[in-house]
PDB file of C-alpha atoms in Angstrom:
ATOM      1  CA  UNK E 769     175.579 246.123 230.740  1.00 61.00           C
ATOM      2  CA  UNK E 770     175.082 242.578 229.444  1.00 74.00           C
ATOM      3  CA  UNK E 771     173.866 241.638 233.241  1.00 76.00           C
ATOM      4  CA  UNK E 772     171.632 244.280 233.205  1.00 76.00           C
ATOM      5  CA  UNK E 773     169.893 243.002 229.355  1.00 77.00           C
ATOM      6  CA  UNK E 774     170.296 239.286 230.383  1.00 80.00           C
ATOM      7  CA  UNK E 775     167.558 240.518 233.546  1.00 81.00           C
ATOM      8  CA  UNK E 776     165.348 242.462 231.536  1.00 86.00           C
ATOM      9  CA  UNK E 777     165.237 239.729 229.281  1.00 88.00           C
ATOM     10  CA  UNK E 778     164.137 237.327 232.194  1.00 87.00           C
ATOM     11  CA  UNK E 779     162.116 239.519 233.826  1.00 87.00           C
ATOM     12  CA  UNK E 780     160.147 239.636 230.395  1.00 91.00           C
ATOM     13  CA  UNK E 781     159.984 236.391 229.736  1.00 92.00           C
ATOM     14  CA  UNK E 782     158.607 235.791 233.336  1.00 91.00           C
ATOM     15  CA  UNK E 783     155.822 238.057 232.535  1.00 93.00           C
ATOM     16  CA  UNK E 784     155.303 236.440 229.008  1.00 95.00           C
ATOM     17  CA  UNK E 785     154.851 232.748 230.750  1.00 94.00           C
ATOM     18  CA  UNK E 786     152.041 234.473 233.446  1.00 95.00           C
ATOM     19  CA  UNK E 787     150.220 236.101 230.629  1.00 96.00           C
ATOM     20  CA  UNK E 788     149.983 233.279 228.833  1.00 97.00           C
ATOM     21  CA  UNK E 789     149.288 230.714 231.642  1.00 97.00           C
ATOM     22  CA  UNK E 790     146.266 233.028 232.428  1.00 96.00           C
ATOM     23  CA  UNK E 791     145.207 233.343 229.179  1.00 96.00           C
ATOM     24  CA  UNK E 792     144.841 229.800 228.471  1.00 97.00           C
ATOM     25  CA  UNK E 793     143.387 229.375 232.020  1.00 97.00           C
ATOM     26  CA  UNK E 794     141.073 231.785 231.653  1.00 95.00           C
ATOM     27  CA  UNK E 795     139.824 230.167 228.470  1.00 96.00           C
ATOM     28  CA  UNK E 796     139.634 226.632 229.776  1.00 97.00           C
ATOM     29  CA  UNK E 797     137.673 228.155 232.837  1.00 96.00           C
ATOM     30  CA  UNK E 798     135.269 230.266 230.479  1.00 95.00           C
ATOM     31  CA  UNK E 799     134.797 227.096 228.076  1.00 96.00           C
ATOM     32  CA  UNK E 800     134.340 224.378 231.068  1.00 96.00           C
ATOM     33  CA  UNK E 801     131.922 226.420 232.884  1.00 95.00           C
ATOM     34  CA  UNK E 802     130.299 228.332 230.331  1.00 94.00           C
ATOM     35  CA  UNK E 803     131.152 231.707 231.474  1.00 91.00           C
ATOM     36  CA  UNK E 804     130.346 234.882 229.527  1.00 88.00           C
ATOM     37  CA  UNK E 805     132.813 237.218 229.093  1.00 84.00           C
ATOM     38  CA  UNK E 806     131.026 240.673 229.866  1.00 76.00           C
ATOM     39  CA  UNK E 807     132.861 244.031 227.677  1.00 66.00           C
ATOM     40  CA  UNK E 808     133.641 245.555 231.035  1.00 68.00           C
ATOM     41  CA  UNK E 809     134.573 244.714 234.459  1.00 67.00           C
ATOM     42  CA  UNK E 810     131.085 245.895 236.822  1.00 76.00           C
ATOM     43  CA  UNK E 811     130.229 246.250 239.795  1.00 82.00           C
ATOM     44  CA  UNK E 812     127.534 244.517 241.345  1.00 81.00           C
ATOM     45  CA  UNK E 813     125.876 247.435 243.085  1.00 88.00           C
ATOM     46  CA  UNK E 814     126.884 250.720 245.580  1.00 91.00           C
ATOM     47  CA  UNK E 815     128.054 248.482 248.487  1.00 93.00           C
ATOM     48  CA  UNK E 816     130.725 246.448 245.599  1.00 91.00           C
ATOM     49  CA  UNK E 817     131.984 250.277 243.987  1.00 91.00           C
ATOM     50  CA  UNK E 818     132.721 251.882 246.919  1.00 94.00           C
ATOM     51  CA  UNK E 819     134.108 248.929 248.525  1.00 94.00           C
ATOM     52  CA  UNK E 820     136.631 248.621 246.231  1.00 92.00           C
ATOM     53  CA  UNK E 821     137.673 252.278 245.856  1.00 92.00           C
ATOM     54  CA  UNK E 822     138.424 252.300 249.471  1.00 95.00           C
ATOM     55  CA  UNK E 823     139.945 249.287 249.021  1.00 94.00           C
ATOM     56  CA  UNK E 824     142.320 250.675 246.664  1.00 93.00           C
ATOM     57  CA  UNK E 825     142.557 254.294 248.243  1.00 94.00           C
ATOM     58  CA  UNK E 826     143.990 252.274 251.144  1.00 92.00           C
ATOM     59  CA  UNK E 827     146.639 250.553 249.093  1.00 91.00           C
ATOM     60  CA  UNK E 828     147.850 253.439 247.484  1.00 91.00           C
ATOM     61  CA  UNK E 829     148.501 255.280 251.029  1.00 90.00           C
ATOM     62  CA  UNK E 830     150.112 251.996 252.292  1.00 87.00           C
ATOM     63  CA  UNK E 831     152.305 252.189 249.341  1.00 86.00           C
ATOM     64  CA  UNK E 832     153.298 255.389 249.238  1.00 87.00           C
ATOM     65  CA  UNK E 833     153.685 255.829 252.668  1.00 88.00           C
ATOM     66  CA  UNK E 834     154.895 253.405 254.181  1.00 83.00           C
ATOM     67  CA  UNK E 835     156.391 251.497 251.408  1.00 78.00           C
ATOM     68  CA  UNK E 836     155.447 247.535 252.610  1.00 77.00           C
ATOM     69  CA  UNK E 837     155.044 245.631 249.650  1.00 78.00           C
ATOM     70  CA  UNK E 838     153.996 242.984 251.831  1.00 81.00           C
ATOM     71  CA  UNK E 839     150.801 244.871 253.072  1.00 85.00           C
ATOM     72  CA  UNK E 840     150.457 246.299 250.088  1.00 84.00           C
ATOM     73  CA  UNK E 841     150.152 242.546 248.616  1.00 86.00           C
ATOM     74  CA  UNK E 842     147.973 241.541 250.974  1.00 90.00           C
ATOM     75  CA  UNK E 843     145.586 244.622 250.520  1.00 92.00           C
ATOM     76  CA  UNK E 844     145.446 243.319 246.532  1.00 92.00           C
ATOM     77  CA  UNK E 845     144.780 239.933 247.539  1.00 93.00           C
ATOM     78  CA  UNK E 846     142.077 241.412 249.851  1.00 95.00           C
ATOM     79  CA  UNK E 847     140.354 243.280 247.074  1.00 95.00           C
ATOM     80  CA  UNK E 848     140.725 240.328 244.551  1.00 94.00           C
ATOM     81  CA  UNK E 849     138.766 238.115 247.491  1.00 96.00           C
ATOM     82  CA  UNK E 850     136.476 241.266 248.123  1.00 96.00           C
ATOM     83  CA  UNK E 851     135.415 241.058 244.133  1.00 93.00           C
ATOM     84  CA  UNK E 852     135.307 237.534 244.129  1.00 93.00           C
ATOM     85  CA  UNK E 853     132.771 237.271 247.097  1.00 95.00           C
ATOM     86  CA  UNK E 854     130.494 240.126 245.662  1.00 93.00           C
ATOM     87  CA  UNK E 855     130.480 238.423 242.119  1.00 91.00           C
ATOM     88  CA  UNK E 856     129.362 235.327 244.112  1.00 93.00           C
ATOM     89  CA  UNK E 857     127.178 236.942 246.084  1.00 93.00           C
ATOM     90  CA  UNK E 858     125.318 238.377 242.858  1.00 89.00           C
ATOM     91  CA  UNK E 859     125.414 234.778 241.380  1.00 87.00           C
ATOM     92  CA  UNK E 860     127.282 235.434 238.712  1.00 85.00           C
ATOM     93  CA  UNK E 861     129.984 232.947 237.746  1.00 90.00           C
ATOM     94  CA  UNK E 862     132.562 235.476 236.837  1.00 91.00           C
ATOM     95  CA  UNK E 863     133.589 235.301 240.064  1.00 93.00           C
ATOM     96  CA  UNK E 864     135.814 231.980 239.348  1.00 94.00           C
ATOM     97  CA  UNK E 865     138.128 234.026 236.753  1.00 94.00           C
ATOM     98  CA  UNK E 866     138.990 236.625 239.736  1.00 93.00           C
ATOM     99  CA  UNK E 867     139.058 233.719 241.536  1.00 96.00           C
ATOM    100  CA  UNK E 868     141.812 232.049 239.229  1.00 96.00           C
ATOM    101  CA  UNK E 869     143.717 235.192 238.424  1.00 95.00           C
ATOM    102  CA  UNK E 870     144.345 235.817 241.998  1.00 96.00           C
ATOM    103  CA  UNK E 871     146.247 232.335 242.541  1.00 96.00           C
ATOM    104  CA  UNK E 872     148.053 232.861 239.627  1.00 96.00           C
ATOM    105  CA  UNK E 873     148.994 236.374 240.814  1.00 93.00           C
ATOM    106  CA  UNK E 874     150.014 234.943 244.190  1.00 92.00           C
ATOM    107  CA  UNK E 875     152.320 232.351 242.282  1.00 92.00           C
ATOM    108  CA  UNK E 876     153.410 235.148 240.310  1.00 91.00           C
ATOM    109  CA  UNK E 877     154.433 236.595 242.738  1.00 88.00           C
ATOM    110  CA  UNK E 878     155.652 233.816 245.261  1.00 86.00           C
ATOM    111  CA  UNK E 879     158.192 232.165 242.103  1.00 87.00           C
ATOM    112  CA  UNK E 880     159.134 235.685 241.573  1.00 84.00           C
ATOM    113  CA  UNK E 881     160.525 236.604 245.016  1.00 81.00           C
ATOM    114  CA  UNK E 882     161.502 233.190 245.459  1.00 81.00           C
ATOM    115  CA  UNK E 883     163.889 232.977 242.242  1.00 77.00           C
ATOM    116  CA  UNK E 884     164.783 236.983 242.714  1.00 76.00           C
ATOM    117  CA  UNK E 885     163.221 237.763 239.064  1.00 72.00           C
ATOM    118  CA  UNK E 886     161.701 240.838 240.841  1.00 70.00           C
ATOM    119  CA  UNK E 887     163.126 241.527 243.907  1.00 67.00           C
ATOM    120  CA  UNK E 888     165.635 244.292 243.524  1.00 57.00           C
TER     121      UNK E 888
END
């Protein structure tokens, strides 16, 4: 039982450190290039919506299907580069955060794996 707390604890405390690493990177990268924070994450236009919900339609079905975390990562990292381009493309600058967020996700998830915090 005390194996079992000691992990959650970890496993929490992993979290804690990536929330807080992309909070204050966010921040920096919001102050240094004078980014606006908008009230809601939009889309760009028709072509940027539905690109996205198929985007995610597909990784649900890879997930629950056929249960490859690995494709299933890669689809995420796919629709975080997918946003990223179509904020670009729309010349907004908001496309740096998604940019940022999805390194630190990949790190997330790389030190995780690598250290077993979330593999099973």
């Amino acid at each position: 039982m005390n194996i079992i707390l000691n992990d959650i604890y970890q496993f929490i405390l992993y979290i804690v450190v990536f929330i807080l690493i992309f909070y204050v990177s966010e921040k920096t990268a919001r102050k240094k290039w004078n980014i606006v924070r908008k009230p809601e994450a939009e889309e760009v236009d028709s072509l940027h919506k539905w690109g996205k919900r198929i985007l995610w339609i597909f990784f649900f079905v890879t997930w629950v299907f056929f249960s490859s975390w690995l494709k299933s990562l890669l689809i995420i990292m796919v629709i975080g580069l997918f946003d990223a381009y179509m904020q670009w493309k729309s010349g907004e600058k908001e496309y740096i955060i998604t940019l940022i967020g999805l390194v630190i996700f990949i790190v997330f998830i790389t030190f995780g794996y690598s250290f077993h915090i979330l593999s099973e």
